[in-house]
């Protein structure tokens, strides 16, 4: 194993890590093996580090759902669009560009269509009348939940949302865990349930939206 | 006309063969980056597919929380791709990306603090009441996988930031000593030293709770 020699020689203990990882030079490896033969503590450390490295990959991080991967990629694309690092086509698909007023765009379309019709008539006056060319379809605007801030929403419409989050209703209070009783929990739009820390032994205060008395179901 | 994906009887093998035959050879990172720079959106998707797991694993180990880790991955990809001049000609894209992602994760961790799920107060839950550590060889008494993962996260949280980043880049980012040294701007000897002490601390923490 070759390694550049610009660095200071590693400490003897550190060499044990390099030995475990097979990153030592031949001379360093021989020195470590000599030491291991007469130093049980060092040999135990090497075995322990090997055991740790065997354990580590057997407990990988939880796998994100396809939805979360897709959302992350969308966020990357949007971020690159903002930074100007992706082509216009992608920018239009992700982030709404600054647009001229609707009346201006409509006038522009009609002007273009009229000019095209006029051009056909001038170049070929004997040709039968043809419909004006259809203006190119505008890019379909796409927004993420970060682009949308819903201020108010009727409760009945909550399940019709295609983007954005249902706003929290009413004023928010600061409460101690013992002051809160959970009546029911509903999954959010992603199907995720919140992790509630409502145990009395948890000293952390929490922000809660007090229950609207009119929402309380009849007993 | 039969579409390959809709055939049911005996069609699978032929479909797979056709797919394999028509699959273009995988492009290397430089080619994908060139396509990305030329405005090819598909190249970004391919780069993301290629490195998202690695980047996420590094970010998750540094943050201990899925949502935060994905935020760091997102931030890291954006920064890595908008500052490509920072790596060109000096390292592989993977190395550059993991450097940016790991720094983004540490920044995020400092801003948000590692989540309460990593609180060391919860570590006592994983100890057996009879005073003996649990063994990984006994399925009946094994920690649940999620508990074990949380234990590793808690152990990582006890490390100084420099050791944690070095360990994660090597163990989870699959970077060599040379690559870790380049990413962090330190010597190989320092990488070795940080890894030794990081593992020693991790072992000491875990040995009180599980049998390694």
PDB file of N, CA, C and O in Angstrom, chain B residues 17-65:
ATOM      1  N   UNK B  17     -34.784  -9.274 -21.805  1.00  0.00           N
ATOM      2  CA  UNK B  17     -33.686  -9.311 -22.771  1.00  0.00           C
ATOM      3  C   UNK B  17     -33.695  -8.062 -23.638  1.00  0.00           C
ATOM      4  O   UNK B  17     -32.662  -7.456 -23.873  1.00  0.00           O
ATOM      5  N   UNK B  18     -34.901  -7.682 -24.055  1.00  0.00           N
ATOM      6  CA  UNK B  18     -35.004  -6.491 -24.897  1.00  0.00           C
ATOM      7  C   UNK B  18     -34.541  -5.265 -24.130  1.00  0.00           C
ATOM      8  O   UNK B  18     -33.774  -4.451 -24.620  1.00  0.00           O
ATOM      9  N   UNK B  19     -34.985  -5.189 -22.874  1.00  0.00           N
ATOM     10  CA  UNK B  19     -34.618  -4.036 -22.058  1.00  0.00           C
ATOM     11  C   UNK B  19     -33.109  -3.930 -21.910  1.00  0.00           C
ATOM     12  O   UNK B  19     -32.514  -2.880 -22.055  1.00  0.00           O
ATOM     13  N   UNK B  20     -32.496  -5.102 -21.651  1.00  0.00           N
ATOM     14  CA  UNK B  20     -31.052  -5.098 -21.455  1.00  0.00           C
ATOM     15  C   UNK B  20     -30.341  -4.688 -22.735  1.00  0.00           C
ATOM     16  O   UNK B  20     -29.410  -3.904 -22.719  1.00  0.00           O
ATOM     17  N   UNK B  21     -30.835  -5.229 -23.847  1.00  0.00           N
ATOM     18  CA  UNK B  21     -30.166  -4.950 -25.109  1.00  0.00           C
ATOM     19  C   UNK B  21     -30.281  -3.474 -25.482  1.00  0.00           C
ATOM     20  O   UNK B  21     -29.379  -2.912 -26.072  1.00  0.00           O
ATOM     21  N   UNK B  22     -31.407  -2.868 -25.104  1.00  0.00           N
ATOM     22  CA  UNK B  22     -31.610  -1.487 -25.513  1.00  0.00           C
ATOM     23  C   UNK B  22     -31.073  -0.469 -24.512  1.00  0.00           C
ATOM     24  O   UNK B  22     -31.048   0.717 -24.778  1.00  0.00           O
ATOM     25  N   UNK B  23     -30.694  -0.949 -23.311  1.00  0.00           N
ATOM     26  CA  UNK B  23     -30.214  -0.018 -22.306  1.00  0.00           C
ATOM     27  C   UNK B  23     -28.888   0.590 -22.761  1.00  0.00           C
ATOM     28  O   UNK B  23     -27.966  -0.148 -23.106  1.00  0.00           O
ATOM     29  N   UNK B  24     -28.795   1.905 -22.754  1.00  0.00           N
ATOM     30  CA  UNK B  24     -27.524   2.513 -23.136  1.00  0.00           C
ATOM     31  C   UNK B  24     -26.490   2.260 -22.049  1.00  0.00           C
ATOM     32  O   UNK B  24     -26.835   2.068 -20.893  1.00  0.00           O
ATOM     33  N   UNK B  25     -25.230   2.204 -22.414  1.00  0.00           N
ATOM     34  CA  UNK B  25     -24.202   1.996 -21.396  1.00  0.00           C
ATOM     35  C   UNK B  25     -24.210   3.153 -20.398  1.00  0.00           C
ATOM     36  O   UNK B  25     -24.466   4.303 -20.767  1.00  0.00           O
ATOM     37  N   UNK B  26     -23.951   2.804 -19.141  1.00  0.00           N
ATOM     38  CA  UNK B  26     -23.957   3.837 -18.100  1.00  0.00           C
ATOM     39  C   UNK B  26     -22.868   4.863 -18.389  1.00  0.00           C
ATOM     40  O   UNK B  26     -21.748   4.516 -18.750  1.00  0.00           O
ATOM     41  N   UNK B  27     -23.222   6.100 -18.234  1.00  0.00           N
ATOM     42  CA  UNK B  27     -22.253   7.158 -18.475  1.00  0.00           C
ATOM     43  C   UNK B  27     -21.517   7.471 -17.189  1.00  0.00           C
ATOM     44  O   UNK B  27     -22.067   7.323 -16.096  1.00  0.00           O
ATOM     45  N   UNK B  28     -20.274   7.928 -17.323  1.00  0.00           N
ATOM     46  CA  UNK B  28     -19.548   8.287 -16.120  1.00  0.00           C
ATOM     47  C   UNK B  28     -19.996   9.670 -15.651  1.00  0.00           C
ATOM     48  O   UNK B  28     -20.758  10.371 -16.326  1.00  0.00           O
ATOM     49  N   UNK B  29     -19.521  10.056 -14.480  1.00  0.00           N
ATOM     50  CA  UNK B  29     -19.987  11.313 -13.876  1.00  0.00           C
ATOM     51  C   UNK B  29     -19.672  12.515 -14.755  1.00  0.00           C
ATOM     52  O   UNK B  29     -20.473  13.442 -14.868  1.00  0.00           O
ATOM     53  N   UNK B  30     -18.491  12.490 -15.344  1.00  0.00           N
ATOM     54  CA  UNK B  30     -18.105  13.634 -16.175  1.00  0.00           C
ATOM     55  C   UNK B  30     -19.066  13.811 -17.349  1.00  0.00           C
ATOM     56  O   UNK B  30     -19.447  14.934 -17.696  1.00  0.00           O
ATOM     57  N   UNK B  31     -19.453  12.686 -17.938  1.00  0.00           N
ATOM     58  CA  UNK B  31     -20.394  12.766 -19.064  1.00  0.00           C
ATOM     59  C   UNK B  31     -21.760  13.277 -18.599  1.00  0.00           C
ATOM     60  O   UNK B  31     -22.383  14.092 -19.270  1.00  0.00           O
ATOM     61  N   UNK B  32     -22.187  12.776 -17.438  1.00  0.00           N
ATOM     62  CA  UNK B  32     -23.480  13.239 -16.926  1.00  0.00           C
ATOM     63  C   UNK B  32     -23.429  14.727 -16.584  1.00  0.00           C
ATOM     64  O   UNK B  32     -24.378  15.475 -16.847  1.00  0.00           O
ATOM     65  N   UNK B  33     -22.330  15.158 -16.016  1.00  0.00           N
ATOM     66  CA  UNK B  33     -22.208  16.578 -15.661  1.00  0.00           C
ATOM     67  C   UNK B  33     -22.172  17.451 -16.914  1.00  0.00           C
ATOM     68  O   UNK B  33     -22.713  18.562 -16.921  1.00  0.00           O
ATOM     69  N   UNK B  34     -21.552  16.940 -17.951  1.00  0.00           N
ATOM     70  CA  UNK B  34     -21.520  17.694 -19.212  1.00  0.00           C
ATOM     71  C   UNK B  34     -22.933  17.808 -19.784  1.00  0.00           C
ATOM     72  O   UNK B  34     -23.339  18.878 -20.271  1.00  0.00           O
ATOM     73  N   UNK B  35     -23.685  16.709 -19.708  1.00  0.00           N
ATOM     74  CA  UNK B  35     -25.078  16.753 -20.181  1.00  0.00           C
ATOM     75  C   UNK B  35     -25.904  17.703 -19.324  1.00  0.00           C
ATOM     76  O   UNK B  35     -26.736  18.459 -19.828  1.00  0.00           O
ATOM     77  N   UNK B  36     -25.672  17.660 -18.027  1.00  0.00           N
ATOM     78  CA  UNK B  36     -26.399  18.564 -17.130  1.00  0.00           C
ATOM     79  C   UNK B  36     -26.093  20.023 -17.477  1.00  0.00           C
ATOM     80  O   UNK B  36     -27.003  20.861 -17.564  1.00  0.00           O
ATOM     81  N   UNK B  37     -24.814  20.301 -17.703  1.00  0.00           N
ATOM     82  CA  UNK B  37     -24.424  21.680 -18.035  1.00  0.00           C
ATOM     83  C   UNK B  37     -25.032  22.125 -19.356  1.00  0.00           C
ATOM     84  O   UNK B  37     -25.276  23.312 -19.570  1.00  0.00           O
ATOM     85  N   UNK B  38     -25.293  21.140 -20.237  1.00  0.00           N
ATOM     86  CA  UNK B  38     -25.889  21.465 -21.543  1.00  0.00           C
ATOM     87  C   UNK B  38     -27.408  21.581 -21.461  1.00  0.00           C
ATOM     88  O   UNK B  38     -28.065  21.815 -22.478  1.00  0.00           O
ATOM     89  N   UNK B  39     -27.943  21.394 -20.257  1.00  0.00           N
ATOM     90  CA  UNK B  39     -29.381  21.590 -20.095  1.00  0.00           C
ATOM     91  C   UNK B  39     -30.206  20.326 -20.132  1.00  0.00           C
ATOM     92  O   UNK B  39     -31.426  20.391 -20.252  1.00  0.00           O
ATOM     93  N   UNK B  40     -29.558  19.169 -19.978  1.00  0.00           N
ATOM     94  CA  UNK B  40     -30.273  17.898 -20.033  1.00  0.00           C
ATOM     95  C   UNK B  40     -30.800  17.556 -18.640  1.00  0.00           C
ATOM     96  O   UNK B  40     -30.023  17.207 -17.742  1.00  0.00           O
ATOM     97  N   UNK B  41     -32.095  17.676 -18.488  1.00  0.00           N
ATOM     98  CA  UNK B  41     -32.705  17.416 -17.183  1.00  0.00           C
ATOM     99  C   UNK B  41     -32.511  15.959 -16.753  1.00  0.00           C
ATOM    100  O   UNK B  41     -32.353  15.648 -15.581  1.00  0.00           O
ATOM    101  N   UNK B  42     -32.511  15.048 -17.720  1.00  0.00           N
ATOM    102  CA  UNK B  42     -32.378  13.631 -17.404  1.00  0.00           C
ATOM    103  C   UNK B  42     -31.043  13.344 -16.712  1.00  0.00           C
ATOM    104  O   UNK B  42     -30.940  12.444 -15.880  1.00  0.00           O
ATOM    105  N   UNK B  43     -30.037  14.125 -17.052  1.00  0.00           N
ATOM    106  CA  UNK B  43     -28.721  13.908 -16.435  1.00  0.00           C
ATOM    107  C   UNK B  43     -28.773  14.176 -14.936  1.00  0.00           C
ATOM    108  O   UNK B  43     -28.132  13.479 -14.146  1.00  0.00           O
ATOM    109  N   UNK B  44     -29.541  15.173 -14.543  1.00  0.00           N
ATOM    110  CA  UNK B  44     -29.701  15.458 -13.114  1.00  0.00           C
ATOM    111  C   UNK B  44     -30.378  14.287 -12.416  1.00  0.00           C
ATOM    112  O   UNK B  44     -29.964  13.866 -11.327  1.00  0.00           O
ATOM    113  N   UNK B  45     -31.408  13.759 -13.044  1.00  0.00           N
ATOM    114  CA  UNK B  45     -32.099  12.599 -12.464  1.00  0.00           C
ATOM    115  C   UNK B  45     -31.128  11.434 -12.276  1.00  0.00           C
ATOM    116  O   UNK B  45     -31.150  10.752 -11.254  1.00  0.00           O
ATOM    117  N   UNK B  46     -30.281  11.208 -13.278  1.00  0.00           N
ATOM    118  CA  UNK B  46     -29.353  10.079 -13.193  1.00  0.00           C
ATOM    119  C   UNK B  46     -28.298  10.299 -12.104  1.00  0.00           C
ATOM    120  O   UNK B  46     -27.942   9.377 -11.370  1.00  0.00           O
ATOM    121  N   UNK B  47     -27.813  11.520 -11.995  1.00  0.00           N
ATOM    122  CA  UNK B  47     -26.846  11.815 -10.930  1.00  0.00           C
ATOM    123  C   UNK B  47     -27.492  11.627  -9.561  1.00  0.00           C
ATOM    124  O   UNK B  47     -26.882  11.093  -8.629  1.00  0.00           O
ATOM    125  N   UNK B  48     -28.739  12.061  -9.458  1.00  0.00           N
ATOM    126  CA  UNK B  48     -29.458  11.925  -8.197  1.00  0.00           C
ATOM    127  C   UNK B  48     -29.659  10.450  -7.857  1.00  0.00           C
ATOM    128  O   UNK B  48     -29.415  10.029  -6.726  1.00  0.00           O
ATOM    129  N   UNK B  49     -30.094   9.677  -8.846  1.00  0.00           N
ATOM    130  CA  UNK B  49     -30.284   8.247  -8.608  1.00  0.00           C
ATOM    131  C   UNK B  49     -28.978   7.578  -8.207  1.00  0.00           C
ATOM    132  O   UNK B  49     -28.951   6.695  -7.365  1.00  0.00           O
ATOM    133  N   UNK B  50     -27.902   8.008  -8.785  1.00  0.00           N
ATOM    134  CA  UNK B  50     -26.613   7.372  -8.553  1.00  0.00           C
ATOM    135  C   UNK B  50     -26.084   7.642  -7.143  1.00  0.00           C
ATOM    136  O   UNK B  50     -25.481   6.772  -6.516  1.00  0.00           O
ATOM    137  N   UNK B  51     -26.299   8.835  -6.646  1.00  0.00           N
ATOM    138  CA  UNK B  51     -25.644   9.223  -5.394  1.00  0.00           C
ATOM    139  C   UNK B  51     -26.582   9.548  -4.248  1.00  0.00           C
ATOM    140  O   UNK B  51     -26.123   9.896  -3.162  1.00  0.00           O
ATOM    141  N   UNK B  52     -27.875   9.418  -4.483  1.00  0.00           N
ATOM    142  CA  UNK B  52     -28.782   9.840  -3.410  1.00  0.00           C
ATOM    143  C   UNK B  52     -28.635   8.982  -2.155  1.00  0.00           C
ATOM    144  O   UNK B  52     -28.666   9.494  -1.038  1.00  0.00           O
ATOM    145  N   UNK B  53     -28.447   7.664  -2.329  1.00  0.00           N
ATOM    146  CA  UNK B  53     -28.336   6.784  -1.163  1.00  0.00           C
ATOM    147  C   UNK B  53     -27.092   7.110  -0.348  1.00  0.00           C
ATOM    148  O   UNK B  53     -27.148   7.194   0.876  1.00  0.00           O
ATOM    149  N   UNK B  54     -25.994   7.267  -1.050  1.00  0.00           N
ATOM    150  CA  UNK B  54     -24.734   7.544  -0.366  1.00  0.00           C
ATOM    151  C   UNK B  54     -24.832   8.873   0.389  1.00  0.00           C
ATOM    152  O   UNK B  54     -24.442   8.973   1.561  1.00  0.00           O
ATOM    153  N   UNK B  55     -25.349   9.867  -0.304  1.00  0.00           N
ATOM    154  CA  UNK B  55     -25.466  11.195   0.310  1.00  0.00           C
ATOM    155  C   UNK B  55     -26.419  11.160   1.496  1.00  0.00           C
ATOM    156  O   UNK B  55     -26.152  11.748   2.551  1.00  0.00           O
ATOM    157  N   UNK B  56     -27.509  10.433   1.331  1.00  0.00           N
ATOM    158  CA  UNK B  56     -28.495  10.359   2.407  1.00  0.00           C
ATOM    159  C   UNK B  56     -27.917   9.628   3.617  1.00  0.00           C
ATOM    160  O   UNK B  56     -28.133  10.033   4.759  1.00  0.00           O
ATOM    161  N   UNK B  57     -27.181   8.556   3.353  1.00  0.00           N
ATOM    162  CA  UNK B  57     -26.613   7.783   4.464  1.00  0.00           C
ATOM    163  C   UNK B  57     -25.668   8.659   5.281  1.00  0.00           C
ATOM    164  O   UNK B  57     -25.699   8.644   6.516  1.00  0.00           O
ATOM    165  N   UNK B  58     -24.834   9.417   4.586  1.00  0.00           N
ATOM    166  CA  UNK B  58     -23.902  10.304   5.293  1.00  0.00           C
ATOM    167  C   UNK B  58     -24.683  11.352   6.082  1.00  0.00           C
ATOM    168  O   UNK B  58     -24.416  11.598   7.265  1.00  0.00           O
ATOM    169  N   UNK B  59     -25.656  11.964   5.431  1.00  0.00           N
ATOM    170  CA  UNK B  59     -26.419  13.028   6.096  1.00  0.00           C
ATOM    171  C   UNK B  59     -27.209  12.471   7.279  1.00  0.00           C
ATOM    172  O   UNK B  59     -27.281  13.090   8.341  1.00  0.00           O
ATOM    173  N   UNK B  60     -27.774  11.294   7.097  1.00  0.00           N
ATOM    174  CA  UNK B  60     -28.577  10.715   8.187  1.00  0.00           C
ATOM    175  C   UNK B  60     -27.690  10.419   9.397  1.00  0.00           C
ATOM    176  O   UNK B  60     -28.060  10.701  10.531  1.00  0.00           O
ATOM    177  N   UNK B  61     -26.528   9.854   9.153  1.00  0.00           N
ATOM    178  CA  UNK B  61     -25.648   9.524  10.278  1.00  0.00           C
ATOM    179  C   UNK B  61     -25.199  10.787  11.009  1.00  0.00           C
ATOM    180  O   UNK B  61     -24.923  10.749  12.200  1.00  0.00           O
ATOM    181  N   UNK B  62     -25.100  11.876  10.285  1.00  0.00           N
ATOM    182  CA  UNK B  62     -24.661  13.119  10.924  1.00  0.00           C
ATOM    183  C   UNK B  62     -25.804  13.831  11.629  1.00  0.00           C
ATOM    184  O   UNK B  62     -25.574  14.637  12.521  1.00  0.00           O
ATOM    185  N   UNK B  63     -27.027  13.538  11.234  1.00  0.00           N
ATOM    186  CA  UNK B  63     -28.163  14.265  11.796  1.00  0.00           C
ATOM    187  C   UNK B  63     -29.100  13.377  12.610  1.00  0.00           C
ATOM    188  O   UNK B  63     -29.810  13.872  13.480  1.00  0.00           O
ATOM    189  N   UNK B  64     -29.133  12.088  12.274  1.00  0.00           N
ATOM    190  CA  UNK B  64     -29.972  11.167  13.031  1.00  0.00           C
ATOM    191  C   UNK B  64     -31.455  11.350  12.802  1.00  0.00           C
ATOM    192  O   UNK B  64     -32.263  10.920  13.615  1.00  0.00           O
ATOM    193  N   UNK B  65     -31.824  11.955  11.695  1.00  0.00           N
ATOM    194  CA  UNK B  65     -33.245  12.214  11.452  1.00  0.00           C
ATOM    195  C   UNK B  65     -33.485  12.254   9.951  1.00  0.00           C
ATOM    196  O   UNK B  65     -32.772  12.934   9.221  1.00  0.00           O
TER     197      UNK B  65
END
